[in-house]
Amino acid sequence: MLETIQVETAAKPNAAVIWLHGLGADGHDFEPIVPEIVHRGERAWRFVFPNAPVRPVTINGGMAMRAWYDLKGVDRKAAEDVAGFRDTDAQIRQLIAREVERGIPTHRIVLAGFSQGGAVSLYTSVRFPEALAGVLGLSCYFPRESSFSAERAPANDATPIFMAHGQGDNVLPMALGVYSRNFLKEHGYTVEWHDYPMAHAVCAAEIADIREFLFRVLPQETAAHSI
């Protein structure tokens, strides 16, 4: 099981957001935005921020750092780390299974990620055999197109996908995100697209849009009343 940082916004969480960091970062990276997404007492959600394993990364000269998979290039034609994606997918499924064991059904779980983490959230969600509440892919792209058709799981065909990108992103150009958005839409997915005047980052307007999306796909549960 991956190491995780966990933040619960209230006791007895009834929904979970599993949020994957970007290349070279760690699980603490997005922890500070939780109070901006869920204000005190609004919802009982659990945010799970896993740490990626440390591995050599080709694009960074083989330097070892936290990475969800080896990255050989940012061009769509660059060779992809097939084994790395499969290993990470298995680890994310473990985290989902743990939430189910703790009482949160898959339809109350959102997969989220930034950059590399966003690519993984998209990779796993379209292959996952049970319906998720939603997917957040931030400043990222859709990987492993070549295996998509054979591995696609219909359970998440209707799962809403939120994609966002910086117009001035010079790490993963927005054109990669736009291409991925179009690919997913052409294959029947519902993709909500946002772009912002920023670089490879997250901005306040984006956080507000993420909050709106999460509140929509994770509606407040009403307690059953006995007669």
PDB file of C-alpha atoms in Angstrom:
ATOM      1  CA  MET A   1       0.000   0.000   0.000  1.00  0.00           C
ATOM      2  CA  LEU A   2       1.271   3.447  -0.910  1.00  0.00           C
ATOM      3  CA  GLU A   3       2.084   5.919   1.860  1.00  0.00           C
ATOM      4  CA  THR A   4      -0.695   8.498   2.074  1.00  0.00           C
ATOM      5  CA  ILE A   5      -1.533  11.805   3.698  1.00  0.00           C
ATOM      6  CA  GLN A   6      -5.212  11.860   4.676  1.00  0.00           C
ATOM      7  CA  VAL A   7      -7.413  14.833   5.490  1.00  0.00           C
ATOM      8  CA  GLU A   8     -10.993  14.380   6.709  1.00  0.00           C
ATOM      9  CA  THR A   9     -13.222  17.435   6.533  1.00  0.00           C
ATOM     10  CA  ALA A  10     -15.620  16.066   9.167  1.00  0.00           C
ATOM     11  CA  ALA A  11     -16.204  12.905  11.153  1.00  0.00           C
ATOM     12  CA  LYS A  12     -17.486   9.772   9.394  1.00  0.00           C
ATOM     13  CA  PRO A  13     -16.614  10.657   5.784  1.00  0.00           C
ATOM     14  CA  ASN A  14     -19.162   9.522   3.184  1.00  0.00           C
ATOM     15  CA  ALA A  15     -17.067  10.332   0.100  1.00  0.00           C
ATOM     16  CA  ALA A  16     -13.401  10.251  -0.871  1.00  0.00           C
ATOM     17  CA  VAL A  17     -11.119  12.103  -3.274  1.00  0.00           C
ATOM     18  CA  ILE A  18      -7.901  10.271  -4.134  1.00  0.00           C
ATOM     19  CA  TRP A  19      -5.563  12.988  -5.426  1.00  0.00           C
ATOM     20  CA  LEU A  20      -2.252  12.184  -7.140  1.00  0.00           C
ATOM     21  CA  HIS A  21       0.606  14.687  -7.199  1.00  0.00           C
ATOM     22  CA  GLY A  22       2.832  15.589 -10.124  1.00  0.00           C
ATOM     23  CA  LEU A  23       6.347  14.475 -11.051  1.00  0.00           C
ATOM     24  CA  GLY A  24       8.887  15.120  -8.306  1.00  0.00           C
ATOM     25  CA  ALA A  25       6.328  16.367  -5.774  1.00  0.00           C
ATOM     26  CA  ASP A  26       4.718  14.396  -2.933  1.00  0.00           C
ATOM     27  CA  GLY A  27       1.407  13.870  -1.213  1.00  0.00           C
ATOM     28  CA  HIS A  28       1.652  17.143   0.706  1.00  0.00           C
ATOM     29  CA  ASP A  29       1.578  19.175  -2.511  1.00  0.00           C
ATOM     30  CA  PHE A  30      -2.189  19.644  -2.708  1.00  0.00           C
ATOM     31  CA  GLU A  31      -3.012  19.189   0.969  1.00  0.00           C
ATOM     32  CA  PRO A  32      -3.282  22.973   1.572  1.00  0.00           C
ATOM     33  CA  ILE A  33      -6.147  23.434  -0.894  1.00  0.00           C
ATOM     34  CA  VAL A  34      -8.570  21.177   1.012  1.00  0.00           C
ATOM     35  CA  PRO A  35      -9.981  24.082   3.128  1.00  0.00           C
ATOM     36  CA  GLU A  36     -10.512  26.065  -0.092  1.00  0.00           C
ATOM     37  CA  ILE A  37     -12.551  23.232  -1.611  1.00  0.00           C
ATOM     38  CA  VAL A  38     -14.543  22.224   1.463  1.00  0.00           C
ATOM     39  CA  HIS A  39     -15.248  24.876   4.055  1.00  0.00           C
ATOM     40  CA  ARG A  40     -15.524  23.864   7.677  1.00  0.00           C
ATOM     41  CA  GLY A  41     -18.616  21.744   8.339  1.00  0.00           C
ATOM     42  CA  GLU A  42     -19.856  21.700   4.731  1.00  0.00           C
ATOM     43  CA  ARG A  43     -19.199  18.056   3.851  1.00  0.00           C
ATOM     44  CA  ALA A  44     -17.774  14.895   5.415  1.00  0.00           C
ATOM     45  CA  TRP A  45     -15.177  13.927   2.811  1.00  0.00           C
ATOM     46  CA  ARG A  46     -11.837  12.173   3.018  1.00  0.00           C
ATOM     47  CA  PHE A  47      -8.996  13.479   0.835  1.00  0.00           C
ATOM     48  CA  VAL A  48      -6.279  10.906   0.231  1.00  0.00           C
ATOM     49  CA  PHE A  49      -2.936  12.163  -1.086  1.00  0.00           C
ATOM     50  CA  PRO A  50      -0.617   9.228  -1.864  1.00  0.00           C
ATOM     51  CA  ASN A  51       3.158   9.447  -2.299  1.00  0.00           C
ATOM     52  CA  ALA A  52       4.434   8.049  -5.593  1.00  0.00           C
ATOM     53  CA  PRO A  53       7.363   5.607  -5.400  1.00  0.00           C
ATOM     54  CA  VAL A  54      10.861   6.952  -6.025  1.00  0.00           C
ATOM     55  CA  ARG A  55      12.201   5.831  -9.410  1.00  0.00           C
ATOM     56  CA  PRO A  56      14.665   7.011 -12.077  1.00  0.00           C
ATOM     57  CA  VAL A  57      13.051   9.371 -14.604  1.00  0.00           C
ATOM     58  CA  THR A  58      14.515   9.323 -18.107  1.00  0.00           C
ATOM     59  CA  ILE A  59      13.433  12.841 -19.089  1.00  0.00           C
ATOM     60  CA  ASN A  60      15.315  14.194 -16.061  1.00  0.00           C
ATOM     61  CA  GLY A  61      18.579  12.439 -16.900  1.00  0.00           C
ATOM     62  CA  GLY A  62      17.755   9.312 -14.921  1.00  0.00           C
ATOM     63  CA  MET A  63      17.513  11.212 -11.635  1.00  0.00           C
ATOM     64  CA  ALA A  64      15.551   9.353  -8.962  1.00  0.00           C
ATOM     65  CA  MET A  65      12.435  11.157  -7.753  1.00  0.00           C
ATOM     66  CA  ARG A  66       8.824  10.507  -6.866  1.00  0.00           C
ATOM     67  CA  ALA A  67       7.108   9.498 -10.096  1.00  0.00           C
ATOM     68  CA  TRP A  68       4.048   7.480 -11.030  1.00  0.00           C
ATOM     69  CA  TYR A  69       5.836   6.121 -14.106  1.00  0.00           C
ATOM     70  CA  ASP A  70       9.013   6.739 -16.059  1.00  0.00           C
ATOM     71  CA  LEU A  71       8.643   9.626 -18.469  1.00  0.00           C
ATOM     72  CA  LYS A  72      10.743   9.359 -21.605  1.00  0.00           C
ATOM     73  CA  GLY A  73       9.355  12.458 -23.354  1.00  0.00           C
ATOM     74  CA  VAL A  74       6.342  14.769 -23.506  1.00  0.00           C
ATOM     75  CA  ASP A  75       5.732  14.210 -27.212  1.00  0.00           C
ATOM     76  CA  ARG A  76       2.729  12.000 -27.964  1.00  0.00           C
ATOM     77  CA  LYS A  77       5.013   9.755 -30.028  1.00  0.00           C
ATOM     78  CA  ALA A  78       7.457   9.170 -27.146  1.00  0.00           C
ATOM     79  CA  ALA A  79       7.710   5.601 -25.838  1.00  0.00           C
ATOM     80  CA  GLU A  80       5.535   5.027 -22.776  1.00  0.00           C
ATOM     81  CA  ASP A  81       6.338   3.115 -19.591  1.00  0.00           C
ATOM     82  CA  VAL A  82       3.779   0.319 -19.955  1.00  0.00           C
ATOM     83  CA  ALA A  83       4.907  -1.537 -16.816  1.00  0.00           C
ATOM     84  CA  GLY A  84       4.946   1.682 -14.798  1.00  0.00           C
ATOM     85  CA  PHE A  85       1.351   2.481 -15.695  1.00  0.00           C
ATOM     86  CA  ARG A  86       0.208  -1.038 -14.857  1.00  0.00           C
ATOM     87  CA  ASP A  87       2.008  -1.049 -11.503  1.00  0.00           C
ATOM     88  CA  THR A  88       0.628   2.353 -10.534  1.00  0.00           C
ATOM     89  CA  ASP A  89      -2.853   1.373 -11.678  1.00  0.00           C
ATOM     90  CA  ALA A  90      -2.716  -1.638  -9.337  1.00  0.00           C
ATOM     91  CA  GLN A  91      -1.629   0.612  -6.444  1.00  0.00           C
ATOM     92  CA  ILE A  92      -4.432   3.112  -7.068  1.00  0.00           C
ATOM     93  CA  ARG A  93      -6.927   0.249  -7.152  1.00  0.00           C
ATOM     94  CA  GLN A  94      -5.638  -0.768  -3.714  1.00  0.00           C
ATOM     95  CA  LEU A  95      -6.405   2.718  -2.423  1.00  0.00           C
ATOM     96  CA  ILE A  96      -9.906   2.573  -3.901  1.00  0.00           C
ATOM     97  CA  ALA A  97     -10.448  -0.849  -2.306  1.00  0.00           C
ATOM     98  CA  ARG A  98      -9.373   0.537   1.079  1.00  0.00           C
ATOM     99  CA  GLU A  99     -11.994   3.275   0.840  1.00  0.00           C
ATOM    100  CA  VAL A 100     -14.645   0.681  -0.005  1.00  0.00           C
ATOM    101  CA  GLU A 101     -13.543  -1.351   3.016  1.00  0.00           C
ATOM    102  CA  ARG A 102     -13.936   1.801   5.129  1.00  0.00           C
ATOM    103  CA  GLY A 103     -17.531   2.171   3.972  1.00  0.00           C
ATOM    104  CA  ILE A 104     -17.289   4.499   0.965  1.00  0.00           C
ATOM    105  CA  PRO A 105     -18.713   2.929  -2.224  1.00  0.00           C
ATOM    106  CA  THR A 106     -16.953   3.483  -5.535  1.00  0.00           C
ATOM    107  CA  HIS A 107     -19.726   5.781  -6.796  1.00  0.00           C
ATOM    108  CA  ARG A 108     -18.729   8.170  -3.976  1.00  0.00           C
ATOM    109  CA  ILE A 109     -15.030   8.188  -4.927  1.00  0.00           C
ATOM    110  CA  VAL A 110     -13.334  10.715  -7.210  1.00  0.00           C
ATOM    111  CA  LEU A 111      -9.934  10.108  -8.809  1.00  0.00           C
ATOM    112  CA  ALA A 112      -7.928  13.294  -9.208  1.00  0.00           C
ATOM    113  CA  GLY A 113      -4.440  14.241 -10.232  1.00  0.00           C
ATOM    114  CA  PHE A 114      -2.103  16.948 -11.470  1.00  0.00           C
ATOM    115  CA  SER A 115       0.298  16.473 -14.414  1.00  0.00           C
ATOM    116  CA  GLN A 116       1.619  12.880 -14.127  1.00  0.00           C
ATOM    117  CA  GLY A 117      -0.986  12.243 -11.445  1.00  0.00           C
ATOM    118  CA  GLY A 118      -3.707  13.489 -13.768  1.00  0.00           C
ATOM    119  CA  ALA A 119      -2.528  11.153 -16.520  1.00  0.00           C
ATOM    120  CA  VAL A 120      -2.796   8.249 -14.074  1.00  0.00           C
ATOM    121  CA  SER A 121      -6.268   9.296 -12.911  1.00  0.00           C
ATOM    122  CA  LEU A 122      -7.446   9.251 -16.537  1.00  0.00           C
ATOM    123  CA  TYR A 123      -5.645   5.961 -17.253  1.00  0.00           C
ATOM    124  CA  THR A 124      -7.173   4.134 -14.297  1.00  0.00           C
ATOM    125  CA  SER A 125     -10.677   5.595 -14.476  1.00  0.00           C
ATOM    126  CA  VAL A 126     -11.442   4.407 -18.014  1.00  0.00           C
ATOM    127  CA  ARG A 127     -10.199   0.908 -17.108  1.00  0.00           C
ATOM    128  CA  PHE A 128     -11.806   0.600 -13.674  1.00  0.00           C
ATOM    129  CA  PRO A 129     -14.605  -2.017 -13.551  1.00  0.00           C
ATOM    130  CA  GLU A 130     -16.930  -0.118 -11.191  1.00  0.00           C
ATOM    131  CA  ALA A 131     -18.482   3.316 -11.638  1.00  0.00           C
ATOM    132  CA  LEU A 132     -16.664   6.201  -9.977  1.00  0.00           C
ATOM    133  CA  ALA A 133     -18.204   9.552  -9.019  1.00  0.00           C
ATOM    134  CA  GLY A 134     -15.913  11.593 -11.237  1.00  0.00           C
ATOM    135  CA  VAL A 135     -12.395  12.238 -12.490  1.00  0.00           C
ATOM    136  CA  LEU A 136     -10.148  15.306 -12.273  1.00  0.00           C
ATOM    137  CA  GLY A 137      -7.317  15.569 -14.804  1.00  0.00           C
ATOM    138  CA  LEU A 138      -5.356  18.783 -14.213  1.00  0.00           C
ATOM    139  CA  SER A 139      -2.629  20.025 -16.574  1.00  0.00           C
ATOM    140  CA  CYS A 140      -2.231  16.545 -18.008  1.00  0.00           C
ATOM    141  CA  TYR A 141      -2.862  14.294 -20.996  1.00  0.00           C
ATOM    142  CA  PHE A 142      -4.534  10.971 -21.708  1.00  0.00           C
ATOM    143  CA  PRO A 143      -1.862   8.230 -21.871  1.00  0.00           C
ATOM    144  CA  ARG A 144      -1.703   4.735 -23.374  1.00  0.00           C
ATOM    145  CA  GLU A 145      -4.129   5.346 -26.240  1.00  0.00           C
ATOM    146  CA  SER A 146      -2.808   2.212 -27.957  1.00  0.00           C
ATOM    147  CA  SER A 147      -4.202  -0.094 -25.260  1.00  0.00           C
ATOM    148  CA  PHE A 148      -7.340   1.922 -24.501  1.00  0.00           C
ATOM    149  CA  SER A 149      -9.832   0.125 -26.774  1.00  0.00           C
ATOM    150  CA  ALA A 150      -8.847  -3.341 -25.548  1.00  0.00           C
ATOM    151  CA  GLU A 151      -8.822  -2.351 -21.859  1.00  0.00           C
ATOM    152  CA  ARG A 152     -11.729   0.085 -21.655  1.00  0.00           C
ATOM    153  CA  ALA A 153     -14.258  -0.714 -18.908  1.00  0.00           C
ATOM    154  CA  PRO A 154     -17.833   0.335 -19.741  1.00  0.00           C
ATOM    155  CA  ALA A 155     -18.667   0.983 -16.063  1.00  0.00           C
ATOM    156  CA  ASN A 156     -17.171   4.474 -16.348  1.00  0.00           C
ATOM    157  CA  ASP A 157     -18.437   5.381 -19.820  1.00  0.00           C
ATOM    158  CA  ALA A 158     -20.766   7.985 -18.269  1.00  0.00           C
ATOM    159  CA  THR A 159     -18.493   9.170 -15.455  1.00  0.00           C
ATOM    160  CA  PRO A 160     -18.013  12.959 -15.641  1.00  0.00           C
ATOM    161  CA  ILE A 161     -14.445  14.079 -16.357  1.00  0.00           C
ATOM    162  CA  PHE A 162     -13.077  17.518 -15.413  1.00  0.00           C
ATOM    163  CA  MET A 163     -10.009  18.588 -17.390  1.00  0.00           C
ATOM    164  CA  ALA A 164      -8.152  21.866 -16.903  1.00  0.00           C
ATOM    165  CA  HIS A 165      -4.991  23.351 -18.363  1.00  0.00           C
ATOM    166  CA  GLY A 166      -2.881  26.481 -18.296  1.00  0.00           C
ATOM    167  CA  GLN A 167      -2.854  28.462 -21.513  1.00  0.00           C
ATOM    168  CA  GLY A 168       0.836  29.239 -20.985  1.00  0.00           C
ATOM    169  CA  ASP A 169       1.910  25.758 -19.853  1.00  0.00           C
ATOM    170  CA  ASN A 170       5.473  25.220 -21.119  1.00  0.00           C
ATOM    171  CA  VAL A 171       5.902  21.837 -19.390  1.00  0.00           C
ATOM    172  CA  LEU A 172       2.902  20.046 -20.900  1.00  0.00           C
ATOM    173  CA  PRO A 173       1.611  22.357 -23.656  1.00  0.00           C
ATOM    174  CA  MET A 174      -2.125  22.924 -23.618  1.00  0.00           C
ATOM    175  CA  ALA A 175      -2.332  21.381 -27.103  1.00  0.00           C
ATOM    176  CA  LEU A 176      -1.663  17.987 -25.455  1.00  0.00           C
ATOM    177  CA  GLY A 177      -4.579  18.527 -23.102  1.00  0.00           C
ATOM    178  CA  VAL A 178      -6.845  19.676 -25.926  1.00  0.00           C
ATOM    179  CA  TYR A 179      -5.930  16.622 -27.999  1.00  0.00           C
ATOM    180  CA  SER A 180      -6.708  14.339 -25.035  1.00  0.00           C
ATOM    181  CA  ARG A 181      -9.999  16.101 -24.379  1.00  0.00           C
ATOM    182  CA  ASN A 182     -11.019  15.617 -28.004  1.00  0.00           C
ATOM    183  CA  PHE A 183      -9.927  11.965 -27.964  1.00  0.00           C
ATOM    184  CA  LEU A 184     -12.054  11.238 -24.896  1.00  0.00           C
ATOM    185  CA  LYS A 185     -15.061  13.108 -26.261  1.00  0.00           C
ATOM    186  CA  GLU A 186     -14.799  11.269 -29.576  1.00  0.00           C
ATOM    187  CA  HIS A 187     -14.990   8.022 -27.605  1.00  0.00           C
ATOM    188  CA  GLY A 188     -18.192   9.061 -25.853  1.00  0.00           C
ATOM    189  CA  TYR A 189     -16.959  10.520 -22.559  1.00  0.00           C
ATOM    190  CA  THR A 190     -18.440  13.640 -20.997  1.00  0.00           C
ATOM    191  CA  VAL A 191     -15.525  16.032 -20.551  1.00  0.00           C
ATOM    192  CA  GLU A 192     -15.874  19.407 -18.843  1.00  0.00           C
ATOM    193  CA  TRP A 193     -12.987  21.546 -20.098  1.00  0.00           C
ATOM    194  CA  HIS A 194     -11.452  24.642 -18.493  1.00  0.00           C
ATOM    195  CA  ASP A 195      -8.359  26.623 -19.382  1.00  0.00           C
ATOM    196  CA  TYR A 196      -6.801  29.495 -17.493  1.00  0.00           C
ATOM    197  CA  PRO A 197      -4.171  32.221 -18.049  1.00  0.00           C
ATOM    198  CA  MET A 198      -1.459  30.384 -16.113  1.00  0.00           C
ATOM    199  CA  ALA A 199       1.577  28.142 -16.593  1.00  0.00           C
ATOM    200  CA  HIS A 200       1.993  24.545 -15.327  1.00  0.00           C
ATOM    201  CA  ALA A 201       0.192  25.296 -12.098  1.00  0.00           C
ATOM    202  CA  VAL A 202      -3.139  25.620 -10.325  1.00  0.00           C
ATOM    203  CA  CYS A 203      -4.908  28.964  -9.848  1.00  0.00           C
ATOM    204  CA  ALA A 204      -7.706  30.306  -7.644  1.00  0.00           C
ATOM    205  CA  ALA A 205     -10.290  30.293 -10.441  1.00  0.00           C
ATOM    206  CA  GLU A 206      -9.473  26.640 -11.134  1.00  0.00           C
ATOM    207  CA  ILE A 207      -9.871  25.696  -7.476  1.00  0.00           C
ATOM    208  CA  ALA A 208     -13.301  27.359  -7.469  1.00  0.00           C
ATOM    209  CA  ASP A 209     -14.290  25.344 -10.554  1.00  0.00           C
ATOM    210  CA  ILE A 210     -12.966  22.134  -8.973  1.00  0.00           C
ATOM    211  CA  ARG A 211     -15.028  22.842  -5.867  1.00  0.00           C
ATOM    212  CA  GLU A 212     -18.166  23.307  -7.989  1.00  0.00           C
ATOM    213  CA  PHE A 213     -17.485  20.073  -9.885  1.00  0.00           C
ATOM    214  CA  LEU A 214     -16.881  18.024  -6.729  1.00  0.00           C
ATOM    215  CA  PHE A 215     -20.013  19.342  -5.053  1.00  0.00           C
ATOM    216  CA  ARG A 216     -21.950  18.356  -8.176  1.00  0.00           C
ATOM    217  CA  VAL A 217     -20.628  14.796  -8.525  1.00  0.00           C
ATOM    218  CA  LEU A 218     -20.632  14.171  -4.762  1.00  0.00           C
ATOM    219  CA  PRO A 219     -24.033  15.515  -3.708  1.00  0.00           C
ATOM    220  CA  GLN A 220     -24.894  15.736  -0.059  1.00  0.00           C
ATOM    221  CA  GLU A 221     -26.246  12.466   1.263  1.00  0.00           C
ATOM    222  CA  THR A 222     -29.477  12.733   3.215  1.00  0.00           C
ATOM    223  CA  ALA A 223     -29.948  10.496   6.218  1.00  0.00           C
ATOM    224  CA  ALA A 224     -32.790   7.992   6.038  1.00  0.00           C
ATOM    225  CA  HIS A 225     -35.577   8.655   8.523  1.00  0.00           C
ATOM    226  CA  SER A 226     -37.334   5.766  10.209  1.00  0.00           C
ATOM    227  CA  ILE A 227     -41.103   5.971  10.607  1.00  0.00           C
TER     228      ILE A 227
END
